[in-house]
């Protein structure tokens, strides 16, 4: 019988494009779920953060932050800022481009991922906050 395990996890974040490796948190939920084979979905609710995978090492983390500044510069003009005055037009544009979710296959109790591939949550917002993300595991238990 298919089992579904859904966890809501809170992650303190300074914002401003902070990139955090959430792989250990996802691994922990997989272990807690007892699900052996299936699919893991990671999703961040909210319009100023996104999820992807990255080799989580200092150089690449800096490179990825620099890329977002080139793609959607903070100091550019955004209609969103003109309308709402919250100054995070660049955050919304970046989050939509990256996307809010990721699906990872689960097999034999392990995420099928590359050795140097980590799951990262990027908080593009322009203020510190606690980001909540969803980790949903769906599949079969062992045996
Ligand atoms: Zn906004």
mmCIF file of N, CA and C and ligand atoms in Angstrom:
data_model
loop_
_atom_site.group_PDB
_atom_site.id
_atom_site.type_symbol
_atom_site.label_atom_id
_atom_site.label_comp_id
_atom_site.label_asym_id
_atom_site.label_seq_id
_atom_site.Cartn_x
_atom_site.Cartn_y
_atom_site.Cartn_z
ATOM 1 N N UNK A 1 0.839 -1.200 0.000
ATOM 2 C CA UNK A 1 0.000 0.000 0.000
ATOM 3 C C UNK A 1 0.876 1.252 0.000
ATOM 4 N N UNK A 2 0.464 2.230 -0.741
ATOM 5 C CA UNK A 2 1.246 3.471 -0.829
ATOM 6 C C UNK A 2 1.079 4.270 0.460
ATOM 7 N N UNK A 3 2.205 4.776 0.951
ATOM 8 C CA UNK A 3 2.201 5.598 2.157
ATOM 9 C C UNK A 3 2.650 7.009 1.782
ATOM 10 N N UNK A 4 2.078 7.997 2.455
ATOM 11 C CA UNK A 4 2.479 9.395 2.228
ATOM 12 C C UNK A 4 2.920 9.994 3.554
ATOM 13 N N UNK A 5 4.123 10.566 3.560
ATOM 14 C CA UNK A 5 4.674 11.228 4.749
ATOM 15 C C UNK A 5 4.903 12.689 4.376
ATOM 16 N N UNK A 6 4.259 13.602 5.100
ATOM 17 C CA UNK A 6 4.396 15.034 4.794
ATOM 18 C C UNK A 6 4.939 15.768 6.014
ATOM 19 N N UNK A 7 6.044 16.470 5.837
ATOM 20 C CA UNK A 7 6.645 17.234 6.935
ATOM 21 C C UNK A 7 6.765 18.699 6.532
ATOM 22 N N UNK A 8 6.481 19.587 7.484
ATOM 23 C CA UNK A 8 6.714 21.017 7.274
ATOM 24 C C UNK A 8 7.908 21.386 8.142
ATOM 25 N N UNK A 9 8.954 21.884 7.515
ATOM 26 C CA UNK A 9 10.207 22.159 8.241
ATOM 27 C C UNK A 9 10.496 23.657 8.223
ATOM 28 N N UNK A 10 10.951 24.161 9.370
ATOM 29 C CA UNK A 10 11.257 25.594 9.483
ATOM 30 C C UNK A 10 12.762 25.815 9.447
ATOM 31 N N UNK A 11 13.173 26.775 8.642
ATOM 32 C CA UNK A 11 14.587 27.044 8.423
ATOM 33 C C UNK A 11 14.848 28.541 8.634
ATOM 34 N N UNK A 12 15.543 28.904 9.723
ATOM 35 C CA UNK A 12 15.878 30.323 9.913
ATOM 36 C C UNK A 12 16.770 30.798 8.768
ATOM 37 N N UNK A 13 16.492 31.991 8.236
ATOM 38 C CA UNK A 13 17.241 32.468 7.074
ATOM 39 C C UNK A 13 17.491 33.965 7.170
ATOM 40 N N UNK A 14 18.713 34.400 6.832
ATOM 41 C CA UNK A 14 18.986 35.838 6.799
ATOM 42 C C UNK A 14 18.428 36.518 5.541
ATOM 43 N N UNK A 15 17.934 35.715 4.571
ATOM 44 C CA UNK A 15 17.432 36.277 3.313
ATOM 45 C C UNK A 15 18.575 36.745 2.429
ATOM 46 N N UNK A 16 18.256 37.652 1.487
ATOM 47 C CA UNK A 16 19.271 38.280 0.641
ATOM 48 C C UNK A 16 20.046 37.256 -0.198
ATOM 49 N N UNK A 17 19.359 36.247 -0.709
ATOM 50 C CA UNK A 17 19.983 35.275 -1.601
ATOM 51 C C UNK A 17 20.731 34.162 -0.887
ATOM 52 N N UNK A 18 20.507 34.021 0.411
ATOM 53 C CA UNK A 18 21.186 32.970 1.181
ATOM 54 C C UNK A 18 20.872 31.585 0.600
ATOM 55 N N UNK A 19 21.919 30.778 0.434
ATOM 56 C CA UNK A 19 21.787 29.425 -0.114
ATOM 57 C C UNK A 19 22.083 28.440 1.012
ATOM 58 N N UNK A 20 21.106 27.570 1.327
ATOM 59 C CA UNK A 20 21.309 26.620 2.422
ATOM 60 C C UNK A 20 21.155 25.187 1.927
ATOM 61 N N UNK A 21 22.066 24.335 2.367
ATOM 62 C CA UNK A 21 22.029 22.909 2.039
ATOM 63 C C UNK A 21 21.003 22.238 2.962
ATOM 64 N N UNK A 22 19.904 21.775 2.384
ATOM 65 C CA UNK A 22 18.858 21.139 3.193
ATOM 66 C C UNK A 22 18.860 19.620 3.030
ATOM 67 N N UNK A 23 19.887 19.075 2.371
ATOM 68 C CA UNK A 23 19.949 17.623 2.151
ATOM 69 C C UNK A 23 19.845 16.820 3.449
ATOM 70 N N UNK A 24 20.579 17.204 4.523
ATOM 71 C CA UNK A 24 20.470 16.410 5.761
ATOM 72 C C UNK A 24 19.054 16.392 6.333
ATOM 73 N N UNK A 25 18.330 17.502 6.178
ATOM 74 C CA UNK A 25 16.952 17.568 6.688
ATOM 75 C C UNK A 25 16.032 16.653 5.879
ATOM 76 N N UNK A 26 16.260 16.603 4.559
ATOM 77 C CA UNK A 26 15.452 15.729 3.700
ATOM 78 C C UNK A 26 15.778 14.264 3.998
ATOM 79 N N UNK A 27 17.075 13.965 4.149
ATOM 80 C CA UNK A 27 17.504 12.594 4.496
ATOM 81 C C UNK A 27 16.845 12.141 5.804
ATOM 82 N N UNK A 28 16.785 13.061 6.770
ATOM 83 C CA UNK A 28 16.198 12.726 8.071
ATOM 84 C C UNK A 28 14.708 12.384 7.930
ATOM 85 N N UNK A 29 14.003 13.133 7.084
ATOM 86 C CA UNK A 29 12.576 12.849 6.870
ATOM 87 C C UNK A 29 12.373 11.525 6.147
ATOM 88 N N UNK A 30 13.264 11.224 5.207
ATOM 89 C CA UNK A 30 13.178 9.939 4.500
ATOM 90 C C UNK A 30 13.307 8.804 5.510
ATOM 91 N N UNK A 31 14.282 8.925 6.416
ATOM 92 C CA UNK A 31 14.484 7.884 7.430
ATOM 93 C C UNK A 31 13.260 7.780 8.341
ATOM 94 N N UNK A 32 12.705 8.924 8.739
ATOM 95 C CA UNK A 32 11.554 8.939 9.650
ATOM 96 C C UNK A 32 10.303 8.366 8.987
ATOM 97 N N UNK A 33 10.218 8.493 7.667
ATOM 98 C CA UNK A 33 9.005 8.072 6.955
ATOM 99 C C UNK A 33 8.857 6.556 6.889
ATOM 100 N N UNK A 34 9.974 5.840 6.904
ATOM 101 C CA UNK A 34 9.927 4.387 6.734
ATOM 102 C C UNK A 34 9.659 3.981 5.294
ATOM 103 N N UNK A 35 9.571 4.962 4.399
ATOM 104 C CA UNK A 35 9.318 4.660 2.985
ATOM 105 C C UNK A 35 10.644 4.307 2.314
ATOM 106 N N UNK A 36 10.589 3.271 1.495
ATOM 107 C CA UNK A 36 11.797 2.655 0.969
ATOM 108 C C UNK A 36 12.008 3.000 -0.499
ATOM 109 N N UNK A 37 10.900 3.129 -1.207
ATOM 110 C CA UNK A 37 10.957 3.284 -2.650
ATOM 111 C C UNK A 37 9.825 4.205 -3.096
ATOM 112 N N UNK A 38 10.139 5.244 -3.846
ATOM 113 C CA UNK A 38 9.085 6.163 -4.285
ATOM 114 C C UNK A 38 9.648 7.500 -4.728
ATOM 115 N N UNK A 39 8.989 8.579 -4.280
ATOM 116 C CA UNK A 39 9.332 9.914 -4.745
ATOM 117 C C UNK A 39 9.359 10.883 -3.576
ATOM 118 N N UNK A 40 10.361 11.754 -3.579
ATOM 119 C CA UNK A 40 10.437 12.817 -2.567
ATOM 120 C C UNK A 40 10.216 14.150 -3.278
ATOM 121 N N UNK A 41 9.274 14.917 -2.779
ATOM 122 C CA UNK A 41 9.039 16.251 -3.308
ATOM 123 C C UNK A 41 9.418 17.280 -2.249
ATOM 124 N N UNK A 42 10.223 18.251 -2.649
ATOM 125 C CA UNK A 42 10.562 19.375 -1.775
ATOM 126 C C UNK A 42 9.928 20.605 -2.407
ATOM 127 N N UNK A 43 9.180 21.357 -1.597
ATOM 128 C CA UNK A 43 8.445 22.516 -2.120
ATOM 129 C C UNK A 43 8.531 23.652 -1.120
ATOM 130 N N UNK A 44 8.805 24.836 -1.591
ATOM 131 C CA UNK A 44 8.803 25.994 -0.699
ATOM 132 C C UNK A 44 7.611 26.900 -1.032
ATOM 133 N N UNK A 45 6.667 27.020 -0.084
ATOM 134 C CA UNK A 45 5.544 27.940 -0.287
ATOM 135 C C UNK A 45 6.062 29.377 -0.174
ATOM 136 N N UNK A 46 5.529 30.254 -0.970
ATOM 137 C CA UNK A 46 5.975 31.645 -0.929
ATOM 138 C C UNK A 46 6.622 32.038 -2.237
ATOM 139 N N UNK A 47 6.549 33.331 -2.562
ATOM 140 C CA UNK A 47 6.943 33.805 -3.890
ATOM 141 C C UNK A 47 8.310 34.475 -3.914
ATOM 142 N N UNK A 48 9.132 34.218 -2.878
ATOM 143 C CA UNK A 48 10.464 34.840 -2.857
ATOM 144 C C UNK A 48 11.576 33.835 -2.529
ATOM 145 N N UNK A 49 11.297 32.540 -2.693
ATOM 146 C CA UNK A 49 12.330 31.526 -2.452
ATOM 147 C C UNK A 49 12.202 30.428 -3.488
ATOM 148 N N UNK A 50 13.251 29.633 -3.647
ATOM 149 C CA UNK A 50 13.238 28.554 -4.621
ATOM 150 C C UNK A 50 14.103 27.391 -4.161
ATOM 151 N N UNK A 51 13.980 26.279 -4.892
ATOM 152 C CA UNK A 51 14.697 25.053 -4.556
ATOM 153 C C UNK A 51 15.355 24.507 -5.824
ATOM 154 N N UNK A 52 16.600 24.029 -5.674
ATOM 155 C CA UNK A 52 17.272 23.352 -6.779
ATOM 156 C C UNK A 52 18.359 22.447 -6.203
ATOM 157 N N UNK A 53 19.218 21.909 -7.065
ATOM 158 C CA UNK A 53 20.394 21.202 -6.557
ATOM 159 C C UNK A 53 21.633 21.946 -7.003
ATOM 160 N N UNK A 54 22.696 21.764 -6.226
ATOM 161 C CA UNK A 54 23.957 22.485 -6.458
ATOM 162 C C UNK A 54 25.069 21.675 -5.804
ATOM 163 N N UNK A 55 26.266 21.742 -6.352
ATOM 164 C CA UNK A 55 27.415 21.242 -5.582
ATOM 165 C C UNK A 55 27.694 22.301 -4.529
ATOM 166 N N UNK A 56 27.432 21.946 -3.276
ATOM 167 C CA UNK A 56 27.457 22.941 -2.204
ATOM 168 C C UNK A 56 28.883 23.149 -1.704
ATOM 169 N N UNK A 57 29.633 23.941 -2.469
ATOM 170 C CA UNK A 57 30.989 24.317 -2.026
ATOM 171 C C UNK A 57 31.113 25.826 -2.197
ATOM 172 N N UNK A 58 31.969 26.434 -1.394
ATOM 173 C CA UNK A 58 32.046 27.890 -1.278
ATOM 174 C C UNK A 58 32.155 28.647 -2.589
ATOM 175 N N UNK A 59 32.992 28.161 -3.507
ATOM 176 C CA UNK A 59 33.185 28.854 -4.771
ATOM 177 C C UNK A 59 31.915 28.894 -5.591
ATOM 178 N N UNK A 60 31.272 27.742 -5.694
ATOM 179 C CA UNK A 60 30.062 27.658 -6.508
ATOM 180 C C UNK A 60 28.892 28.414 -5.864
ATOM 181 N N UNK A 61 28.851 28.411 -4.555
ATOM 182 C CA UNK A 61 27.811 29.176 -3.857
ATOM 183 C C UNK A 61 27.949 30.662 -4.215
ATOM 184 N N UNK A 62 29.195 31.159 -4.231
ATOM 185 C CA UNK A 62 29.433 32.560 -4.616
ATOM 186 C C UNK A 62 29.095 32.788 -6.090
ATOM 187 N N UNK A 63 29.477 31.828 -6.950
ATOM 188 C CA UNK A 63 29.186 31.947 -8.384
ATOM 189 C C UNK A 63 27.682 32.033 -8.629
ATOM 190 N N UNK A 64 26.925 31.206 -7.888
ATOM 191 C CA UNK A 64 25.477 31.160 -8.111
ATOM 192 C C UNK A 64 24.815 32.457 -7.628
ATOM 193 N N UNK A 65 25.301 32.989 -6.502
ATOM 194 C CA UNK A 65 24.788 34.280 -6.023
ATOM 195 C C UNK A 65 25.075 35.385 -7.039
ATOM 196 N N UNK A 66 26.284 35.354 -7.616
ATOM 197 C CA UNK A 66 26.676 36.369 -8.599
ATOM 198 C C UNK A 66 25.823 36.267 -9.864
ATOM 199 N N UNK A 67 25.467 35.037 -10.236
ATOM 200 C CA UNK A 67 24.627 34.831 -11.419
ATOM 201 C C UNK A 67 23.281 35.540 -11.255
ATOM 202 N N UNK A 68 22.678 35.415 -10.071
ATOM 203 C CA UNK A 68 21.360 36.042 -9.847
ATOM 204 C C UNK A 68 21.454 37.552 -9.914
ATOM 205 N N UNK A 69 22.577 38.093 -9.473
ATOM 206 C CA UNK A 69 22.750 39.545 -9.540
ATOM 207 C C UNK A 69 22.846 40.004 -11.001
ATOM 208 N N UNK A 70 23.436 39.157 -11.864
ATOM 209 C CA UNK A 70 23.500 39.506 -13.283
ATOM 210 C C UNK A 70 22.138 39.341 -13.968
ATOM 211 N N UNK A 71 21.408 38.286 -13.585
ATOM 212 C CA UNK A 71 20.123 37.993 -14.233
ATOM 213 C C UNK A 71 19.029 38.986 -13.831
ATOM 214 N N UNK A 72 18.959 39.278 -12.549
ATOM 215 C CA UNK A 72 17.911 40.171 -12.037
ATOM 216 C C UNK A 72 18.539 41.066 -10.961
ATOM 217 N N UNK A 73 19.230 42.120 -11.409
ATOM 218 C CA UNK A 73 19.964 42.973 -10.471
ATOM 219 C C UNK A 73 19.045 43.619 -9.436
ATOM 220 N N UNK A 74 19.545 43.632 -8.214
ATOM 221 C CA UNK A 74 18.802 44.242 -7.097
ATOM 222 C C UNK A 74 18.437 45.694 -7.402
ATOM 223 N N UNK A 75 19.374 46.437 -7.999
ATOM 224 C CA UNK A 75 19.169 47.875 -8.163
ATOM 225 C C UNK A 75 18.495 48.254 -9.481
ATOM 226 N N UNK A 76 17.938 47.273 -10.153
ATOM 227 C CA UNK A 76 17.189 47.577 -11.364
ATOM 228 C C UNK A 76 15.819 48.163 -10.971
ATOM 229 N N UNK A 77 15.047 48.570 -11.968
ATOM 230 C CA UNK A 77 13.709 49.107 -11.699
ATOM 231 C C UNK A 77 12.685 47.989 -11.838
ATOM 232 N N UNK A 78 11.811 47.852 -10.846
ATOM 233 C CA UNK A 78 10.769 46.823 -10.873
ATOM 234 C C UNK A 78 9.409 47.456 -10.631
ATOM 235 N N UNK A 79 8.447 47.130 -11.468
ATOM 236 C CA UNK A 79 7.077 47.635 -11.308
ATOM 237 C C UNK A 79 6.517 47.240 -9.944
ATOM 238 N N UNK A 80 6.867 46.045 -9.493
ATOM 239 C CA UNK A 80 6.401 45.543 -8.197
ATOM 240 C C UNK A 80 6.777 46.524 -7.068
ATOM 241 N N UNK A 81 8.006 47.045 -7.125
ATOM 242 C CA UNK A 81 8.451 47.991 -6.088
ATOM 243 C C UNK A 81 7.697 49.313 -6.183
ATOM 244 N N UNK A 82 7.402 49.725 -7.428
ATOM 245 C CA UNK A 82 6.645 50.968 -7.617
ATOM 246 C C UNK A 82 5.257 50.833 -6.999
ATOM 247 N N UNK A 83 4.650 49.650 -7.144
ATOM 248 C CA UNK A 83 3.282 49.440 -6.650
ATOM 249 C C UNK A 83 3.221 49.194 -5.159
ATOM 250 N N UNK A 84 4.178 48.411 -4.631
ATOM 251 C CA UNK A 84 4.054 47.923 -3.250
ATOM 252 C C UNK A 84 5.090 48.504 -2.304
ATOM 253 N N UNK A 85 6.168 49.041 -2.833
ATOM 254 C CA UNK A 85 7.171 49.691 -1.996
ATOM 255 C C UNK A 85 7.924 48.758 -1.069
ATOM 256 N N UNK A 86 7.871 47.445 -1.321
ATOM 257 C CA UNK A 86 8.573 46.529 -0.414
ATOM 258 C C UNK A 86 9.993 46.195 -0.894
ATOM 259 N N UNK A 87 10.369 46.742 -2.045
ATOM 260 C CA UNK A 87 11.767 46.647 -2.474
ATOM 261 C C UNK A 87 12.250 45.266 -2.849
ATOM 262 N N UNK A 88 11.334 44.296 -3.018
ATOM 263 C CA UNK A 88 11.811 42.939 -3.303
ATOM 264 C C UNK A 88 11.364 42.432 -4.679
ATOM 265 N N UNK A 89 11.228 43.355 -5.629
ATOM 266 C CA UNK A 89 10.907 42.938 -7.003
ATOM 267 C C UNK A 89 11.907 41.925 -7.531
ATOM 268 N N UNK A 90 13.195 42.178 -7.273
ATOM 269 C CA UNK A 90 14.241 41.252 -7.736
ATOM 270 C C UNK A 90 14.069 39.869 -7.087
ATOM 271 N N UNK A 91 13.610 39.820 -5.836
ATOM 272 C CA UNK A 91 13.422 38.549 -5.117
ATOM 273 C C UNK A 91 12.351 37.703 -5.800
ATOM 274 N N UNK A 92 11.241 38.352 -6.159
ATOM 275 C CA UNK A 92 10.140 37.637 -6.808
ATOM 276 C C UNK A 92 10.550 37.103 -8.180
ATOM 277 N N UNK A 93 11.220 37.938 -8.953
ATOM 278 C CA UNK A 93 11.628 37.538 -10.306
ATOM 279 C C UNK A 93 12.594 36.354 -10.248
ATOM 280 N N UNK A 94 13.545 36.418 -9.326
ATOM 281 C CA UNK A 94 14.530 35.340 -9.184
ATOM 282 C C UNK A 94 13.852 34.042 -8.746
ATOM 283 N N UNK A 95 12.933 34.153 -7.779
ATOM 284 C CA UNK A 95 12.258 32.956 -7.247
ATOM 285 C C UNK A 95 11.433 32.271 -8.337
ATOM 286 N N UNK A 96 10.744 33.065 -9.145
ATOM 287 C CA UNK A 96 9.924 32.470 -10.217
ATOM 288 C C UNK A 96 10.792 31.797 -11.267
ATOM 289 N N UNK A 97 11.927 32.390 -11.544
ATOM 290 C CA UNK A 97 12.829 31.810 -12.542
ATOM 291 C C UNK A 97 13.412 30.488 -12.041
ATOM 292 N N UNK A 98 13.776 30.422 -10.785
ATOM 293 C CA UNK A 98 14.363 29.190 -10.230
ATOM 294 C C UNK A 98 13.313 28.100 -10.066
ATOM 295 N N UNK A 99 12.123 28.474 -9.586
ATOM 296 C CA UNK A 99 11.052 27.506 -9.351
ATOM 297 C C UNK A 99 11.002 27.071 -7.903
ATOM 298 N N UNK A 100 9.800 26.706 -7.413
ATOM 299 C CA UNK A 100 9.599 26.447 -5.989
ATOM 300 C C UNK A 100 9.748 24.999 -5.557
ATOM 301 N N UNK A 101 10.019 24.079 -6.481
ATOM 302 C CA UNK A 101 10.007 22.681 -6.044
ATOM 303 C C UNK A 101 11.001 21.810 -6.799
ATOM 304 N N UNK A 102 11.190 20.615 -6.252
ATOM 305 C CA UNK A 102 12.137 19.649 -6.791
ATOM 306 C C UNK A 102 11.597 18.259 -6.479
ATOM 307 N N UNK A 103 11.739 17.335 -7.418
ATOM 308 C CA UNK A 103 11.349 15.946 -7.186
ATOM 309 C C UNK A 103 12.589 15.067 -7.280
ATOM 310 N N UNK A 104 12.772 14.193 -6.289
ATOM 311 C CA UNK A 104 13.948 13.317 -6.259
ATOM 312 C C UNK A 104 13.458 11.872 -6.128
ATOM 313 N N UNK A 105 13.959 10.968 -6.979
ATOM 314 C CA UNK A 105 13.571 9.566 -6.845
ATOM 315 C C UNK A 105 14.206 8.931 -5.607
ATOM 316 N N UNK A 106 13.428 8.107 -4.939
ATOM 317 C CA UNK A 106 13.889 7.396 -3.743
ATOM 318 C C UNK A 106 13.917 5.903 -4.058
ATOM 319 N N UNK A 107 15.075 5.275 -3.833
ATOM 320 C CA UNK A 107 15.204 3.849 -4.127
ATOM 321 C C UNK A 107 16.043 3.185 -3.038
ATOM 322 N N UNK A 108 15.585 2.037 -2.552
ATOM 323 C CA UNK A 108 16.289 1.297 -1.490
ATOM 324 C C UNK A 108 16.592 2.184 -0.282
ATOM 325 N N UNK A 109 15.666 3.075 0.035
ATOM 326 C CA UNK A 109 15.803 3.920 1.216
ATOM 327 C C UNK A 109 16.740 5.102 1.063
ATOM 328 N N UNK A 110 17.263 5.312 -0.169
ATOM 329 C CA UNK A 110 18.204 6.423 -0.404
ATOM 330 C C UNK A 110 17.732 7.301 -1.560
ATOM 331 N N UNK A 111 18.010 8.604 -1.435
ATOM 332 C CA UNK A 111 17.767 9.526 -2.542
ATOM 333 C C UNK A 111 18.752 9.190 -3.655
ATOM 334 N N UNK A 112 18.259 9.113 -4.881
ATOM 335 C CA UNK A 112 19.182 8.870 -6.000
ATOM 336 C C UNK A 112 19.722 10.220 -6.459
ATOM 337 N N UNK A 113 20.936 10.529 -5.995
ATOM 338 C CA UNK A 113 21.561 11.813 -6.321
ATOM 339 C C UNK A 113 23.046 11.605 -6.564
ATOM 340 N N UNK A 114 23.656 12.564 -7.258
ATOM 341 C CA UNK A 114 25.092 12.502 -7.501
ATOM 342 C C UNK A 114 25.870 12.704 -6.214
ATOM 343 N N UNK A 115 27.111 12.250 -6.225
ATOM 344 C CA UNK A 115 27.974 12.353 -5.042
ATOM 345 C C UNK A 115 28.140 13.805 -4.599
ATOM 346 N N UNK A 116 28.274 14.714 -5.578
ATOM 347 C CA UNK A 116 28.538 16.124 -5.269
ATOM 348 C C UNK A 116 27.294 16.984 -5.460
ATOM 349 N N UNK A 117 26.137 16.368 -5.384
ATOM 350 C CA UNK A 117 24.877 17.080 -5.637
ATOM 351 C C UNK A 117 24.102 17.225 -4.331
ATOM 352 N N UNK A 118 23.849 18.444 -3.935
ATOM 353 C CA UNK A 118 23.064 18.696 -2.720
ATOM 354 C C UNK A 118 21.771 19.447 -3.050
ATOM 355 N N UNK A 119 20.791 19.270 -2.181
ATOM 356 C CA UNK A 119 19.523 19.990 -2.325
ATOM 357 C C UNK A 119 19.668 21.323 -1.598
ATOM 358 N N UNK A 120 19.392 22.419 -2.315
ATOM 359 C CA UNK A 120 19.539 23.729 -1.689
ATOM 360 C C UNK A 120 18.243 24.531 -1.757
ATOM 361 N N UNK A 121 18.009 25.278 -0.684
ATOM 362 C CA UNK A 121 16.916 26.241 -0.643
ATOM 363 C C UNK A 121 17.550 27.623 -0.718
ATOM 364 N N UNK A 122 17.057 28.437 -1.628
ATOM 365 C CA UNK A 122 17.595 29.791 -1.777
ATOM 366 C C UNK A 122 16.513 30.790 -1.397
ATOM 367 N N UNK A 123 16.833 31.607 -0.410
ATOM 368 C CA UNK A 123 15.897 32.630 0.057
ATOM 369 C C UNK A 123 16.289 33.969 -0.568
ATOM 370 N N UNK A 124 15.504 34.384 -1.557
ATOM 371 C CA UNK A 124 15.825 35.616 -2.286
ATOM 372 C C UNK A 124 15.258 36.856 -1.614
ATOM 373 N N UNK A 125 14.466 36.702 -0.577
ATOM 374 C CA UNK A 125 13.795 37.883 -0.010
ATOM 375 C C UNK A 125 14.810 38.859 0.574
ATOM 376 N N UNK A 126 14.349 40.092 0.785
ATOM 377 C CA UNK A 126 15.282 41.142 1.201
ATOM 378 C C UNK A 126 15.256 41.388 2.710
ATOM 379 N N UNK A 127 14.812 40.360 3.470
ATOM 380 C CA UNK A 127 14.782 40.494 4.933
ATOM 381 C C UNK A 127 14.934 39.116 5.578
ATOM 382 N N UNK A 128 15.445 39.084 6.822
ATOM 383 C CA UNK A 128 15.544 37.806 7.527
ATOM 384 C C UNK A 128 14.162 37.292 7.898
ATOM 385 N N UNK A 129 13.994 35.998 7.913
ATOM 386 C CA UNK A 129 12.721 35.382 8.303
ATOM 387 C C UNK A 129 12.938 33.882 8.484
ATOM 388 N N UNK A 130 11.926 33.217 9.011
ATOM 389 C CA UNK A 130 11.973 31.761 9.049
ATOM 390 C C UNK A 130 11.256 31.239 7.814
ATOM 391 N N UNK A 131 11.978 30.496 6.976
ATOM 392 C CA UNK A 131 11.363 29.927 5.778
ATOM 393 C C UNK A 131 10.841 28.557 6.121
ATOM 394 N N UNK A 132 9.618 28.298 5.705
ATOM 395 C CA UNK A 132 9.035 26.973 5.874
ATOM 396 C C UNK A 132 9.081 26.254 4.536
ATOM 397 N N UNK A 133 9.494 24.990 4.553
ATOM 398 C CA UNK A 133 9.386 24.215 3.316
ATOM 399 C C UNK A 133 8.761 22.859 3.605
ATOM 400 N N UNK A 134 8.215 22.278 2.560
ATOM 401 C CA UNK A 134 7.503 21.012 2.662
ATOM 402 C C UNK A 134 8.374 19.905 2.098
ATOM 403 N N UNK A 135 8.414 18.803 2.821
ATOM 404 C CA UNK A 135 9.097 17.604 2.324
ATOM 405 C C UNK A 135 8.058 16.485 2.341
ATOM 406 N N UNK A 136 7.641 16.067 1.158
ATOM 407 C CA UNK A 136 6.609 15.034 1.067
ATOM 408 C C UNK A 136 7.191 13.787 0.395
ATOM 409 N N UNK A 137 7.062 12.663 1.089
ATOM 410 C CA UNK A 137 7.605 11.404 0.611
ATOM 411 C C UNK A 137 6.447 10.459 0.344
ATOM 412 N N UNK A 138 6.415 9.932 -0.871
ATOM 413 C CA UNK A 138 5.306 9.066 -1.263
ATOM 414 C C UNK A 138 5.870 7.786 -1.859
ATOM 415 N N UNK A 139 5.409 6.649 -1.356
ATOM 416 C CA UNK A 139 5.902 5.392 -1.914
ATOM 417 C C UNK A 139 5.582 4.196 -1.059
ATOM 418 N N UNK A 140 6.407 3.168 -1.248
ATOM 419 C CA UNK A 140 6.160 1.881 -0.607
ATOM 420 C C UNK A 140 7.116 1.671 0.558
ATOM 421 N N UNK A 141 6.591 1.037 1.613
ATOM 422 C CA UNK A 141 7.440 0.655 2.729
ATOM 423 C C UNK A 141 8.163 -0.653 2.371
ATOM 424 N N UNK A 142 9.221 -0.915 3.082
ATOM 425 C CA UNK A 142 10.003 -2.122 2.805
ATOM 426 C C UNK A 142 9.191 -3.385 3.110
ATOM 427 N N UNK A 143 9.394 -4.401 2.259
ATOM 428 C CA UNK A 143 8.814 -5.705 2.562
ATOM 429 C C UNK A 143 7.535 -6.013 1.838
HETATM 430 ZN ZN1 LIG B 1 7.028 41.833 -2.776
#
